[in-house]
Short mmCIF file of C-alpha atoms in Angstrom, two decimals:
data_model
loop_
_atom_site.label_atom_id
_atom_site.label_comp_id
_atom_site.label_asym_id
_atom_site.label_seq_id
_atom_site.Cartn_x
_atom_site.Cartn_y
_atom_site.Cartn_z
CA UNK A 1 -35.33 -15.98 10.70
CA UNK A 2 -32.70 -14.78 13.15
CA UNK A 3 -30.15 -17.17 12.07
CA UNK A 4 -30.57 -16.17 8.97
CA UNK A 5 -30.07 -12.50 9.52
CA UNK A 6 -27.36 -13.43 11.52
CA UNK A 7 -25.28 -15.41 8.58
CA UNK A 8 -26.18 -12.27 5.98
CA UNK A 9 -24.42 -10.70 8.56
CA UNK A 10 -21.17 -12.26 9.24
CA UNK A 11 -21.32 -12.90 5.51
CA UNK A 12 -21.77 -8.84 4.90
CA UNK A 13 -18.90 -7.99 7.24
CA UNK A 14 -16.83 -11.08 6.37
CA UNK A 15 -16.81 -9.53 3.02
CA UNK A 16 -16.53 -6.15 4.34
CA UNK A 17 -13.01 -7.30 6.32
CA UNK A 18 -11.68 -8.87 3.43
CA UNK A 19 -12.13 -5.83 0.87
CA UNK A 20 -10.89 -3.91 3.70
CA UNK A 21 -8.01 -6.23 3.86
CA UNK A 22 -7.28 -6.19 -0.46
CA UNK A 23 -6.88 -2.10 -0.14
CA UNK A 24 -5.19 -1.91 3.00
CA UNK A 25 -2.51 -4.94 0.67
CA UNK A 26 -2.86 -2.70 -2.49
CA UNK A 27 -2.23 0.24 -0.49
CA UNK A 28 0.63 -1.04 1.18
CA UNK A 29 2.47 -2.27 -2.22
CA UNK A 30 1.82 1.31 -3.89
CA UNK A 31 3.11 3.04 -0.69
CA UNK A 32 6.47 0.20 -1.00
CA UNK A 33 6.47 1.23 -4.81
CA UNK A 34 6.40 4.92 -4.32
CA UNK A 35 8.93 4.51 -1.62
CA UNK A 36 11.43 3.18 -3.54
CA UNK A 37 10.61 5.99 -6.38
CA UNK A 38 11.38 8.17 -4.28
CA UNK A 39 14.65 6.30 -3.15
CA UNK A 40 15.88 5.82 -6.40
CA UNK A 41 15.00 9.69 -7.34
CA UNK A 42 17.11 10.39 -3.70
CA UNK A 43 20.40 8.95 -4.85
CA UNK A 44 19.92 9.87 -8.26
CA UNK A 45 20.16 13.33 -6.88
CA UNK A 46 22.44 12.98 -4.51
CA UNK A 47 24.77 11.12 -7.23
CA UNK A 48 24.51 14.09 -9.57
CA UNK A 49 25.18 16.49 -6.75
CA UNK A 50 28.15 14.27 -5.42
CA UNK A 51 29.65 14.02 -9.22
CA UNK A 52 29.53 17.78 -9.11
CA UNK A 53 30.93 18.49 -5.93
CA UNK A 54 33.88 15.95 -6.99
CA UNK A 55 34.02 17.57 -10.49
#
């Protein structure tokens, strides 16, 4: 009986850590994505606004 409650368990918060693990992945590649939005948006900006300062 106990070592059976004891492997749901580790089996529960095995699972647990490894969804825990697949957000905290997903998260990190959306943060990376919208990052280098953001980048991209940056020097598209600062491009237009150096053009014009040059122009």
């Amino acid at each position: 009986m106990f070592s059976c409650l004891c492997s749901e368990l580790f089996r529960g918060l095995f699972s647990f850590r490894a969804a825990f693990f697949t957000s905290l992945v997903f998260d990190g590649i959306l943060f990376s994505e919208l990052l280098h939005l953001r980048l991209r948006a940056l020097q598209h900006i600062l491009g237009r606004t150096h053009v014009n300062v040059v122009a």
